[in-house]
Amino acid sequence: MGTHGRVHPSRLDCAAIGLVLAHNIRDGYGFWGPVTDVGVAHRHSPQDTGPSQAATCGASGGLCGAPRTRRGHPRRPRAGRIPFALEAHAPDGDAANRKKLEGGSRNRQQLGARPYRDSGVRAGGAGSSALPRQQRKSKADKGGRQAGMPMSHLKATLREAKQYGDWRKALDVLDRMQEQGVKPDSQNYSSAIAACGNARQWERAVELLASMAARGTPPDVLTYSSAIAACAKVSRWKEAVGLLRSMKGQGVKPNVIVYSAAISACRKGGQWETAVDLLKEMPAVGLAPDVITYSTVIDACAKRGQWEPAFRLLMEMPTKGVVANIITYSIVIGACAKWGQWEEAVALLREMQENGVAPDVITYSSTISACAKKGQWEEAVGLLREMPMEGVTPNAISYGIVISACAKRGRWREAIDLLQEMQAHGVPPDVINYSAAIDACAQASRWEQALWLLREMPATGLTPNVISYNSAIDACAKTGRSKIAVELLREMPAHGLAPDVITYSAVIASCAMGRQWEEALDLFREMQRQGITPDVVSCNTAINACAQGGWWEEALDVLGEMPTMGLVPDAISYRTAIDACAKGDRWKEIIDLLREMSTVGLTPDAISYRFAMSACSVDGLWKEALVLLRDMLAVGLSPDVVTYNSAINACAKGGRWKEATVLLRQMPTFGLAPDVNSFNAAIDACGNGDQWGTAVEVLFEMRALGVSPNEATYLTAMYACKRCGEKDDWMQ
């Protein structure tokens, strides 16, 4: 060993290596990298080198790292000459090396670096280190013999280029091989094509494949596979399938790997049907798809939401002698989970276990997710409990999915228990888990528990996010705790959190429920001043707050502002505005809103008509009420008892006793049973129309239908008789 702890140069055949590398070394760079400014150290010192060894090393140009002149003095290196084998690995952070590298590229362009033959691709492009033939002759070779790189080194460099996707280096190596009289074989071309593919240079890969025949090496299944894989990496599925089809014309028989690569290209390109077609085609050409091929096609179907074809292919695998693995099952279960097919997901999980394929945490989590999406929280909890018994440790994601499933069903106790169970089992809950538990409390209107969880988060080292606050505010909103909701809103900026439109909508809703209507409208305006664009939900919440406060004008203002904010009012927007107008007895505005809904393509619902009928009832607008009732039936809506009562009451105030009694007797034909208010309104109509006898008949009908009269019924009937001077008959 030398003084530096390295292998003594006497153990290296410097003379032999020097004959091969003389032309490189004497031109200013070494086998392992640039001689200067790159950090290649002297491999041995003069004192531990004998005369013969020093002479040999000097003749070779100095494997120790310092190029020598004929007299043994260090040679001044030529700037920008970096060997092709290390050009791509020059340190990017070294500005000096980068500058030299760029300078070297320009120098090589001026020297006229040879383009890569027959491919239309310049060998290495602008940054190639391929040198003209004249420059590659060794100055030490007096006989003019072309010195070349060892084939072992060229192949190693080609493998390295393939691994790192250095397509320029790969093409340069092929070029050097032919200069040295060595025809690259299929393996060499395949490596170069793969290097292009790894660099996402699919066009160069295809061009190189096309140039092989002209250069004396016909493409084979290996090179085709590499070219198709290169297309697959960039989702060029049409080109990949085209190459597969062209193999037959070239007399090359595809194998399973080639088909799998083409199918992979279809998967990445979202062409699930083409992937299935290729799979079905394989047996016709004498190929048996393997588990990788099936898994790729199944994944292609899953990515496009085609869970049923994916499921069928999985069921087909045993009939073809292919055993599904955990990846195949996980893909199909994930597809089922995405589309809420929880029963199929659970069935596949059980099939895995029966077939000896052990599910992992991902498989279980996907199955639990399928159950959660369809509200099967008990099934989700059961699967979570099963995991440890099967040797699978639940993670934070598994727990989070189950807690979210409980949240959707308002199972707040179970959500909190799961949160505490995580800590007991050494699975630290994250912000998502806490937020889901807070949401569970919100769904169950447990605002106190929601606030407790929110306050507990900092104690566990977690910082609540906007979602955490929104869920807690929602819990307060559902119970009308407007003061606490506003406090949480004001608290968020102090923690570096910016309230969003969901935050404001929840606070506005809490103020509306807490009868803080003015504050709700102020928050709506504040949100706009903060640069937060309201959405349809927040606008509807603000309109509802105005409706609750009886501010019909403000409600119509918000509704009118929505199109200016790029929002399209929905049926809820109009219905809530109609409610606001109904509370203000603004029947004209209600009629206008109903007509406007029809012009914008919205169909008023039964609630909207009910609000409209209520307004007509207050002002005795019997004609308008009957028109609304007729329109309601015309659009296929079924009036309820409250709607009919409003119409009968409108007729009563207008003295239209015939219309009132007709409506009363019409109700059973629509499956509606008149209540005491229905009969009272009809009796009142008869009284206002001086029809005391009809009023008494309605009273007897009421008793016959088993509806018990109340005090208002008798007072209304007595009033009808009194108006007609038939008090004695009434008493009788």
XYZ file of C-alpha atoms in Angstrom:
732
model
C 0.000 0.000 0.000
C 1.188 3.535 -0.734
C 1.388 6.428 1.654
C -2.172 7.398 0.858
C -3.662 3.990 1.612
C -4.403 3.259 -2.057
C -3.347 0.319 -4.213
C 0.280 0.703 -5.199
C 0.615 1.454 -8.907
C 3.013 -1.438 -9.290
C -0.047 -3.662 -9.033
C -1.576 -1.934 -12.047
C -0.433 -2.737 -15.520
C 0.092 0.911 -16.392
C 1.872 0.055 -19.602
C -0.994 -2.044 -20.928
C -3.652 0.451 -19.960
C -1.504 3.281 -21.231
C -1.441 1.868 -24.776
C -5.220 1.961 -24.807
C -5.689 5.342 -23.183
C -2.728 7.253 -24.538
C -4.753 9.209 -27.054
C -7.196 10.279 -24.310
C -4.651 11.039 -21.641
C -2.265 12.986 -23.857
C -5.186 15.059 -25.173
C -5.845 16.356 -21.711
C -8.225 14.003 -19.907
C -8.066 10.719 -18.088
C -10.092 7.551 -17.978
C -11.685 8.426 -14.636
C -12.437 12.062 -15.432
C -10.875 15.392 -16.344
C -7.303 15.712 -15.301
C -7.675 19.145 -13.806
C -10.391 21.018 -11.895
C -12.405 17.856 -11.311
C -10.549 16.525 -8.313
C -8.735 13.379 -9.546
C -5.823 12.890 -7.141
C -2.269 11.729 -7.869
C -2.355 7.965 -7.446
C 1.195 7.593 -6.140
C 3.973 9.876 -5.083
C 7.458 9.955 -6.677
C 9.101 8.553 -3.612
C 7.145 5.278 -3.700
C 7.563 4.784 -7.445
C 10.543 3.065 -8.955
C 12.302 4.321 -12.086
C 10.811 1.668 -14.321
C 7.372 2.231 -12.899
C 7.676 6.007 -13.315
C 8.788 5.566 -16.917
C 5.882 3.259 -17.654
C 3.414 5.612 -15.996
C 4.891 8.535 -17.862
C 4.630 6.726 -21.188
C 0.977 6.071 -20.560
C 0.288 9.670 -19.891
C 0.071 9.135 -16.150
C -2.657 7.034 -14.646
C -1.827 8.856 -11.470
C -3.852 11.743 -12.779
C -1.258 14.210 -14.099
C -0.616 14.151 -17.866
C 3.081 14.295 -18.747
C 5.136 15.757 -21.517
C 7.895 13.718 -23.163
C 10.317 15.056 -20.596
C 8.054 13.977 -17.755
C 6.807 17.416 -16.834
C 3.125 18.001 -16.188
C 1.232 18.876 -19.341
C -1.094 21.885 -19.433
C -4.591 20.478 -19.964
C -6.807 21.605 -22.807
C -9.795 23.497 -21.551
C -13.237 21.959 -21.858
C -12.120 18.430 -22.697
C -14.192 16.144 -20.522
C -14.305 12.450 -21.368
C -17.584 11.169 -22.758
C -17.836 8.605 -19.967
C -18.105 11.297 -17.286
C -19.495 14.256 -19.181
C -23.007 13.820 -17.807
C -21.696 13.520 -14.237
C -19.844 16.823 -14.053
C -20.929 18.547 -10.815
C -23.841 20.849 -11.577
C -22.982 23.062 -8.642
C -19.468 23.781 -9.927
C -19.758 26.876 -12.092
C -16.257 26.513 -13.460
C -16.812 22.947 -14.631
C -20.176 23.870 -16.119
C -18.585 26.737 -18.034
C -15.849 24.466 -19.338
C -18.417 21.866 -20.301
C -20.356 24.413 -22.345
C -17.138 25.684 -23.885
C -16.158 22.168 -24.811
C -19.509 21.654 -26.528
C -18.977 24.710 -28.683
C -15.451 23.593 -29.524
C -16.712 20.199 -30.625
C -19.358 21.794 -32.798
C -16.685 23.876 -34.468
C -14.635 20.735 -35.027
C -17.593 19.222 -36.839
C -18.673 16.353 -34.615
C -20.103 13.625 -36.757
C -23.883 13.074 -36.682
C -25.149 9.674 -35.671
C -25.407 7.770 -38.883
C -28.723 6.780 -40.447
C -30.794 7.874 -37.441
C -31.159 11.563 -38.061
C -29.971 12.109 -34.487
C -26.759 13.956 -33.743
C -24.543 11.859 -31.560
C -24.987 13.499 -28.220
C -26.600 16.620 -29.615
C -25.190 19.944 -28.628
C -23.563 18.553 -25.520
C -22.005 15.459 -27.087
C -18.361 14.670 -26.580
C -18.116 12.638 -29.792
C -14.945 13.833 -31.549
C -14.035 13.785 -35.222
C -12.138 10.783 -36.393
C -8.884 12.780 -36.837
C -8.951 13.891 -33.212
C -9.201 10.329 -31.971
C -5.822 9.206 -33.274
C -3.258 8.893 -30.548
C -0.338 11.272 -30.771
C 1.704 8.562 -29.096
C 0.903 6.071 -31.846
C 3.560 6.888 -34.422
C 2.296 4.180 -36.730
C -1.036 5.941 -37.081
C -2.939 2.927 -35.683
C -6.430 3.793 -34.401
C -6.416 3.314 -30.643
C -9.779 2.312 -29.134
C -11.491 1.969 -25.791
C -11.783 -1.543 -24.348
C -15.095 -3.180 -25.252
C -15.672 -4.066 -21.621
C -15.464 -0.408 -20.739
C -17.761 0.628 -23.595
C -20.365 -1.922 -22.550
C -20.103 -0.826 -18.930
C -20.541 2.787 -20.006
C -23.566 1.804 -22.066
C -25.124 0.038 -19.090
C -24.481 3.122 -16.980
C -26.079 5.338 -19.632
C -29.135 3.093 -19.638
C -29.417 3.236 -15.861
C -29.200 7.026 -15.633
C -31.041 7.817 -18.856
C -27.998 9.441 -20.464
C -29.105 9.013 -24.058
C -26.330 11.219 -25.462
C -23.691 9.033 -23.895
C -25.452 5.903 -25.134
C -25.504 7.105 -28.741
C -21.871 8.171 -28.475
C -20.882 4.691 -27.306
C -22.609 3.096 -30.299
C -20.763 5.522 -32.547
C -17.398 4.668 -30.976
C -18.064 0.959 -31.325
C -18.450 1.257 -35.073
C -15.380 3.486 -35.333
C -13.411 0.712 -33.705
C -14.751 -1.793 -36.213
C -17.145 -3.430 -33.758
C -20.729 -3.838 -34.899
C -23.105 -3.175 -31.970
C -25.264 -6.167 -31.240
C -28.934 -6.319 -30.257
C -28.093 -6.043 -26.570
C -26.115 -2.844 -27.172
C -28.926 -1.304 -29.193
C -31.470 -2.328 -26.588
C -29.446 -0.579 -23.866
C -29.165 2.571 -25.963
C -32.900 2.547 -26.752
C -33.653 2.008 -23.062
C -31.408 4.977 -22.203
C -33.509 7.119 -24.553
C -36.633 5.771 -22.937
C -35.423 6.501 -19.421
C -34.719 10.064 -20.553
C -38.257 10.240 -22.009
C -36.770 10.645 -25.474
C -39.250 8.274 -27.116
C -38.784 9.728 -30.604
C -35.026 9.107 -30.504
C -35.694 5.583 -29.271
C -37.994 4.881 -32.220
C -35.539 6.472 -34.667
C -32.716 4.344 -33.315
C -34.831 1.219 -33.693
C -35.634 2.185 -37.277
C -31.939 2.685 -38.100
C -30.790 -0.732 -36.925
C -31.458 -2.657 -40.134
C -29.535 -0.143 -42.239
C -26.578 -0.452 -39.855
C -26.437 -4.218 -40.184
C -28.215 -5.297 -37.006
C -31.838 -6.281 -37.591
C -34.141 -5.355 -34.714
C -35.282 -8.252 -32.570
C -37.805 -8.753 -29.812
C -35.425 -7.265 -27.243
C -34.979 -3.954 -29.060
C -38.664 -3.741 -29.921
C -39.495 -4.284 -26.258
C -37.184 -1.432 -25.235
C -38.676 0.909 -27.860
C -42.258 0.080 -26.855
C -41.319 0.602 -23.198
C -39.867 4.004 -24.145
C -43.213 4.969 -25.699
C -45.038 3.668 -22.645
C -43.074 5.928 -20.312
C -44.569 9.009 -21.984
C -48.046 7.540 -22.589
C -47.537 7.293 -26.368
C -49.933 4.384 -26.631
C -50.624 4.744 -30.351
C -46.914 4.548 -31.191
C -46.452 1.604 -28.819
C -49.278 -0.359 -30.418
C -47.986 0.628 -33.866
C -44.557 -0.817 -33.066
C -46.208 -3.992 -31.846
C -48.116 -4.295 -35.119
C -44.970 -3.623 -37.175
C -43.091 -6.527 -35.586
C -44.986 -9.037 -37.714
C -43.871 -7.282 -40.893
C -40.271 -7.456 -39.697
C -40.559 -11.164 -38.977
C -40.155 -10.651 -35.233
C -42.505 -12.566 -32.967
C -43.671 -10.616 -29.906
C -43.378 -12.162 -26.496
C -45.248 -11.571 -23.236
C -42.884 -8.755 -22.253
C -43.587 -6.878 -25.488
C -47.352 -7.181 -25.052
C -47.077 -6.133 -21.417
C -45.123 -3.030 -22.435
C -47.748 -2.103 -25.045
C -50.524 -2.701 -22.529
C -48.664 -0.495 -20.047
C -48.613 2.276 -22.648
C -52.382 1.916 -23.052
C -52.811 2.031 -19.294
C -50.891 5.275 -19.002
C -52.789 6.701 -21.960
C -56.150 5.849 -20.402
C -57.015 3.378 -23.193
C -58.490 0.574 -21.127
C -60.454 -0.934 -24.010
C -57.338 -1.223 -26.184
C -55.505 -2.815 -23.256
C -58.271 -5.411 -22.919
C -58.152 -6.082 -26.677
C -54.397 -6.712 -26.529
C -54.892 -9.082 -23.616
C -57.536 -11.041 -25.535
C -55.240 -11.129 -28.582
C -52.328 -12.797 -26.803
C -53.659 -16.391 -26.816
C -54.308 -16.090 -30.569
C -50.571 -15.553 -31.155
C -49.591 -18.388 -28.829
C -48.844 -16.286 -25.748
C -50.150 -16.892 -22.250
C -50.673 -13.690 -20.234
C -49.043 -13.750 -16.832
C -50.036 -12.066 -13.590
C -48.175 -8.876 -14.543
C -50.053 -8.624 -17.827
C -53.417 -9.155 -16.145
C -52.596 -6.712 -13.352
C -51.649 -4.040 -15.877
C -54.902 -4.444 -17.815
C -56.922 -4.492 -14.604
C -55.200 -1.312 -13.468
C -55.986 0.285 -16.845
C -59.670 -0.451 -16.250
C -59.539 0.726 -12.651
C -57.949 4.057 -13.533
C -60.845 4.832 -15.872
C -63.463 3.901 -13.300
C -64.314 0.608 -15.004
C -64.550 -1.491 -11.879
C -66.832 -4.113 -13.461
C -64.427 -5.092 -16.302
C -61.604 -5.118 -13.745
C -63.660 -7.417 -11.519
C -64.457 -9.759 -14.431
C -60.794 -9.993 -15.453
C -59.847 -10.912 -11.904
C -62.467 -13.653 -11.936
C -61.128 -14.849 -15.307
C -57.544 -15.293 -14.115
C -58.003 -18.695 -12.392
C -59.658 -20.073 -15.525
C -56.487 -19.177 -17.469
C -54.216 -20.733 -14.900
C -52.995 -17.367 -13.596
C -52.862 -16.861 -9.829
C -53.723 -13.350 -8.678
C -51.325 -11.768 -6.213
C -51.826 -9.102 -3.599
C -51.228 -6.324 -6.144
C -53.971 -7.615 -8.431
C -56.459 -7.918 -5.592
C -55.550 -4.492 -4.198
C -56.145 -2.837 -7.574
C -59.638 -4.306 -7.937
C -60.554 -3.634 -4.319
C -59.364 -0.048 -4.762
C -61.565 0.302 -7.855
C -64.554 -1.051 -5.935
C -63.813 1.344 -3.091
C -63.714 4.324 -5.439
C -67.205 3.574 -6.678
C -68.663 2.492 -3.358
C -69.005 -1.210 -4.188
C -68.426 -2.252 -0.609
C -69.971 -5.716 -0.833
C -67.711 -6.689 -3.755
C -64.693 -5.260 -1.942
C -65.400 -7.318 1.183
C -66.010 -10.426 -0.926
C -62.633 -10.007 -2.639
C -60.921 -9.574 0.704
C -62.425 -12.856 1.895
C -61.442 -14.547 -1.381
C -57.850 -13.418 -0.871
C -57.744 -15.029 2.515
C -59.268 -18.263 1.196
C -56.666 -18.385 -1.596
C -53.791 -17.914 0.796
C -53.005 -14.339 -0.255
C -52.449 -12.358 2.940
C -53.986 -8.876 2.812
C -51.788 -5.997 3.890
C -52.643 -2.630 5.419
C -53.341 -1.124 1.973
C -55.801 -3.871 1.067
C -57.636 -3.541 4.357
C -57.693 0.253 4.139
C -59.174 0.111 0.627
C -61.873 -2.294 1.767
C -62.651 -0.132 4.776
C -62.863 2.892 2.477
C -65.419 1.089 0.297
C -67.572 0.466 3.366
C -67.144 4.017 4.601
C -68.304 5.552 1.316
C -71.612 3.713 1.550
C -72.120 4.546 5.205
C -71.341 1.022 6.442
C -69.570 2.252 9.551
C -70.169 -0.929 11.556
C -68.590 -3.057 8.813
C -65.679 -0.620 8.675
C -65.134 -0.860 12.442
C -65.303 -4.652 12.248
C -62.592 -4.777 9.564
C -60.417 -2.470 11.633
C -60.778 -4.780 14.635
C -59.927 -7.764 12.422
C -56.619 -6.359 11.192
C -54.478 -7.137 14.308
C -55.880 -10.659 14.434
C -54.618 -11.183 10.863
C -51.194 -9.832 11.749
C -51.780 -6.458 10.084
C -51.148 -3.292 12.083
C -53.607 -0.467 11.335
C -51.998 2.860 10.528
C -53.233 6.424 10.810
C -54.917 6.164 7.405
C -56.874 3.061 8.416
C -58.088 4.719 11.593
C -58.838 7.958 9.777
C -61.111 6.227 7.273
C -63.082 4.509 10.030
C -63.385 7.709 12.048
C -64.689 9.491 8.944
C -67.214 6.685 8.426
C -68.424 7.186 11.984
C -68.571 10.937 11.397
C -70.937 10.566 8.442
C -73.357 8.703 10.680
C -72.912 11.010 13.635
C -71.316 8.255 15.721
C -69.315 10.703 17.795
C -68.705 8.364 20.740
C -67.173 5.711 18.487
C -65.057 8.351 16.748
C -63.603 9.606 20.032
C -63.034 6.037 21.246
C -61.085 5.243 18.069
C -59.008 8.367 18.527
C -58.071 7.298 22.033
C -57.469 3.724 20.866
C -54.915 4.971 18.354
C -52.880 6.561 21.112
C -53.103 3.420 23.251
C -51.794 1.292 20.346
C -48.886 3.592 19.604
C -50.376 5.081 16.442
C -50.126 8.860 16.884
C -53.287 10.567 15.596
C -52.661 13.277 13.039
C -54.564 16.443 12.214
C -56.784 14.577 9.760
C -57.845 12.070 12.421
C -58.698 14.811 14.912
C -60.562 16.804 12.279
C -62.627 13.729 11.380
C -63.502 13.166 15.055
C -64.493 16.829 15.428
C -66.674 16.461 12.347
C -68.339 13.417 13.928
C -69.232 15.572 16.915
C -70.505 18.293 14.578
C -72.779 15.855 12.732
C -74.268 14.848 16.079
C -74.521 18.506 17.212
C -72.119 17.796 20.110
C -70.485 21.205 20.150
C -68.911 20.798 23.598
C -67.063 17.618 22.603
C -66.008 19.240 19.343
C -64.449 22.168 21.206
C -62.759 19.814 23.654
C -61.070 17.944 20.795
C -60.042 21.198 19.150
C -58.434 22.425 22.381
C -56.752 19.056 22.985
C -54.860 19.104 19.693
C -52.065 21.524 20.758
C -51.485 19.418 23.882
C -50.669 16.442 21.625
C -48.278 18.490 19.527
C -50.728 19.052 16.685
C -51.712 22.372 15.197
C -55.360 22.612 14.146
C -55.859 23.502 10.508
C -58.694 25.268 8.716
C -60.654 22.020 8.420
C -60.405 21.447 12.175
C -61.786 24.913 12.890
C -64.480 24.616 10.245
C -65.743 21.378 11.787
C -65.819 22.916 15.272
C -67.622 26.008 13.949
C -70.098 23.743 12.163
C -70.827 22.005 15.465
C -71.593 25.401 16.998
C -73.677 26.410 13.973
C -75.903 23.350 14.261
C -76.771 24.285 17.839
C -77.079 28.035 17.347
C -73.929 28.840 19.360
C -73.284 31.928 17.278
C -71.142 33.679 19.890
C -68.674 30.780 20.161
C -68.645 30.371 16.376
C -67.702 34.032 15.918
C -64.988 33.711 18.589
C -63.455 30.755 16.738
C -63.550 32.750 13.508
C -61.692 35.650 15.153
C -59.201 33.227 16.732
C -58.030 31.675 13.466
C -55.789 34.531 12.182
C -53.900 34.502 15.489
C -52.854 30.920 14.698
C -51.797 31.795 11.184
C -54.966 30.401 9.609
C -56.992 32.215 6.984
C -60.754 31.577 7.177
C -62.201 30.371 3.890
C -65.653 30.488 2.365
C -66.664 27.342 4.284
C -65.678 28.996 7.556
C -67.742 32.086 6.889
C -70.715 30.061 5.663
C -70.773 28.050 8.899
C -70.518 31.167 11.071
C -73.254 32.914 9.070
C -75.460 29.843 9.500
C -74.832 29.829 13.244
C -75.817 33.498 13.472
C -78.988 32.823 11.485
C -79.930 29.966 13.796
C -79.093 32.080 16.824
C -81.370 34.841 15.518
C -78.381 37.126 15.005
C -79.556 38.086 11.536
C -77.883 41.463 11.322
C -74.518 40.018 12.336
C -74.960 37.250 9.772
C -75.410 39.775 6.972
C -72.433 41.799 8.284
C -70.242 38.664 8.134
C -71.351 38.060 4.570
C -70.195 41.554 3.620
C -66.998 41.143 5.651
C -66.161 37.992 3.703
C -66.348 39.961 0.464
C -64.163 42.744 1.899
C -61.568 40.108 2.837
C -61.322 39.112 -0.825
C -63.106 35.794 -0.311
C -65.524 35.162 -3.149
C -68.779 33.722 -1.818
C -70.068 30.515 -3.310
C -73.659 29.445 -3.854
C -73.826 27.848 -0.398
C -72.655 30.981 1.416
C -75.061 33.153 -0.587
C -77.938 30.814 0.223
C -76.948 30.932 3.884
C -76.996 34.738 3.819
C -80.394 34.776 2.059
C -81.712 32.375 4.679
C -80.467 34.662 7.460
C -82.355 37.534 5.830
C -85.449 35.338 5.532
C -85.302 34.413 9.204
C -85.113 38.075 10.073
C -87.919 39.034 7.710
C -85.582 41.165 5.557
C -87.034 40.384 2.175
C -85.352 43.339 0.466
C -81.886 42.300 1.629
C -82.618 38.731 0.565
C -83.489 39.896 -2.952
C -80.329 42.039 -2.999
C -78.101 39.032 -2.287
C -79.962 36.975 -4.881
C -79.486 39.729 -7.437
C -75.750 40.007 -6.681
C -75.030 36.343 -7.384
C -74.751 36.636 -11.197
C -72.327 39.576 -10.781
C -70.078 37.249 -8.741
C -70.150 34.622 -11.466
C -72.613 32.447 -9.534
C -75.765 30.819 -10.842
C -78.572 30.766 -8.269
C -79.995 27.308 -7.725
C -83.430 26.161 -6.622
C -82.471 26.620 -2.966
C -81.474 30.239 -3.641
C -84.885 31.029 -5.115
C -86.798 29.021 -2.550
C -85.083 30.817 0.327
C -85.732 34.204 -1.281
C -89.387 33.224 -1.768
C -89.530 32.324 1.914
C -88.162 35.760 2.811
C -90.817 37.421 0.640
C -93.530 35.185 2.098
C -92.617 36.296 5.609
C -92.955 39.878 4.402
C -96.267 39.154 2.619
C -94.708 40.182 -0.702
C -96.849 38.027 -2.959
C -96.051 40.008 -6.119
C -92.336 39.459 -5.654
C -93.025 35.782 -5.048
C -94.901 35.426 -8.326
C -92.039 37.205 -10.100
C -89.479 34.850 -8.587
C -91.475 31.792 -9.606
C -91.682 33.048 -13.166
C -87.972 33.895 -13.176
C -87.155 30.364 -12.124
C -88.897 29.024 -15.205
C -86.978 31.394 -17.472
C -83.613 30.204 -16.126
C -84.507 26.533 -16.468
C -85.328 25.823 -12.832
C -88.481 24.061 -11.701
C -89.906 25.372 -8.427
C -90.278 22.652 -5.842
C -93.237 21.988 -3.584
C -91.749 24.083 -0.781
C -91.459 27.125 -3.047
C -95.103 26.779 -4.025
C -96.054 26.362 -0.386
C -94.347 29.626 0.516
C -96.095 31.358 -2.398
C -99.504 29.981 -1.394
C -98.920 31.137 2.159
C -98.376 34.708 0.982
C -101.525 34.578 -1.142
C -103.453 33.206 1.806
C -102.542 36.167 4.007
C -103.856 38.708 1.473
C -106.850 36.643 0.344
C -105.512 36.322 -3.223
C -107.707 33.373 -4.107
C -107.262 33.674 -7.853
C -103.489 33.680 -7.591
C -103.636 30.784 -5.139
C -105.743 28.681 -7.495
C -103.396 29.472 -10.407
C -100.386 28.417 -8.342
C -102.125 25.203 -7.348
C -102.925 24.464 -10.964
C -99.336 25.188 -12.041
C -98.052 22.977 -9.297
C -100.112 20.030 -10.501
C -99.128 20.735 -14.104
C -95.404 20.275 -13.361
C -96.051 16.989 -11.575
C -95.729 18.219 -8.002
C -98.026 16.859 -5.313
C -99.428 19.502 -2.965
C -99.467 18.618 0.695
C -102.100 19.393 3.316
C -100.455 22.698 4.245
C -100.525 23.859 0.602
C -104.232 22.977 0.255
C -105.039 24.692 3.535
C -103.366 27.884 2.284
C -105.428 27.759 -0.918
C -108.696 27.115 1.007
C -107.885 29.923 3.411
C -107.210 32.318 0.502
C -110.673 31.423 -0.890
C -112.196 31.927 2.557
C -110.808 35.459 2.860
C -112.080 36.198 -0.639
C -115.539 34.870 0.156
C -115.244 32.068 -2.417
C -117.083 29.350 -0.533
C -117.738 27.145 -3.561
C -114.048 27.026 -4.494
C -113.134 26.379 -0.858
C -115.508 23.419 -0.480
C -114.398 22.014 -3.853
C -110.755 22.093 -2.711
C -111.685 20.460 0.575
C -113.497 17.574 -1.127
C -110.718 17.281 -3.742
C -108.021 16.492 -1.202
C -108.805 12.763 -0.748
C -108.419 12.219 -4.507
C -104.737 13.148 -4.090
C -104.345 10.862 -1.105
C -104.560 13.705 1.391
C -106.659 13.604 4.570
C -108.050 17.035 5.481
C -107.135 18.076 9.001
C -108.977 20.347 11.441
C -107.425 23.426 9.836
C -108.726 22.372 6.420
C -112.313 22.087 7.716
C -112.081 25.297 9.729
C -110.934 27.222 6.640
C -113.807 25.750 4.557
C -116.404 26.579 7.270
C -114.998 30.097 7.453
C -115.365 30.403 3.669
C -119.026 29.365 3.934
C -119.605 31.904 6.673
C -118.039 34.700 4.644
C -120.274 33.643 1.754
C -123.414 33.622 3.956
C -123.772 29.855 3.467
C -124.591 28.754 7.006
C -126.208 25.526 5.852
C -123.137 24.475 3.900
C -121.044 25.356 6.937
C -123.092 22.961 9.052
C -122.799 20.252 6.386
C -119.009 20.636 6.424
C -119.090 20.292 10.190
C -121.025 17.017 9.940
C -118.614 15.766 7.244
C -115.788 16.556 9.581
C -117.277 14.362 12.309
C -118.031 11.587 9.834
C -114.355 11.468 8.768
C -113.254 11.160 12.374
C -111.721 14.639 12.614
C -112.484 16.133 16.018
C -113.675 19.749 15.922
C -111.847 22.182 18.168
C -112.947 25.423 19.732
C -112.084 27.378 16.583
C -114.346 25.051 14.563
C -117.430 25.776 16.675
C -116.729 29.484 16.866
C -116.386 29.621 13.077
C -119.657 27.709 12.579
C -121.504 29.900 15.078
C -120.187 32.959 13.297
C -121.552 31.620 9.975
C -125.012 31.041 11.467
C -125.017 34.375 13.215
C -124.215 36.175 9.955
C -127.252 34.518 8.392
C -129.555 35.133 11.395
C -129.841 31.409 12.058
C -128.622 31.440 15.622
C -131.647 29.432 16.916
C -131.159 26.754 14.267
C -127.513 26.507 15.207
C -128.378 26.141 18.870
C -130.910 23.433 17.994
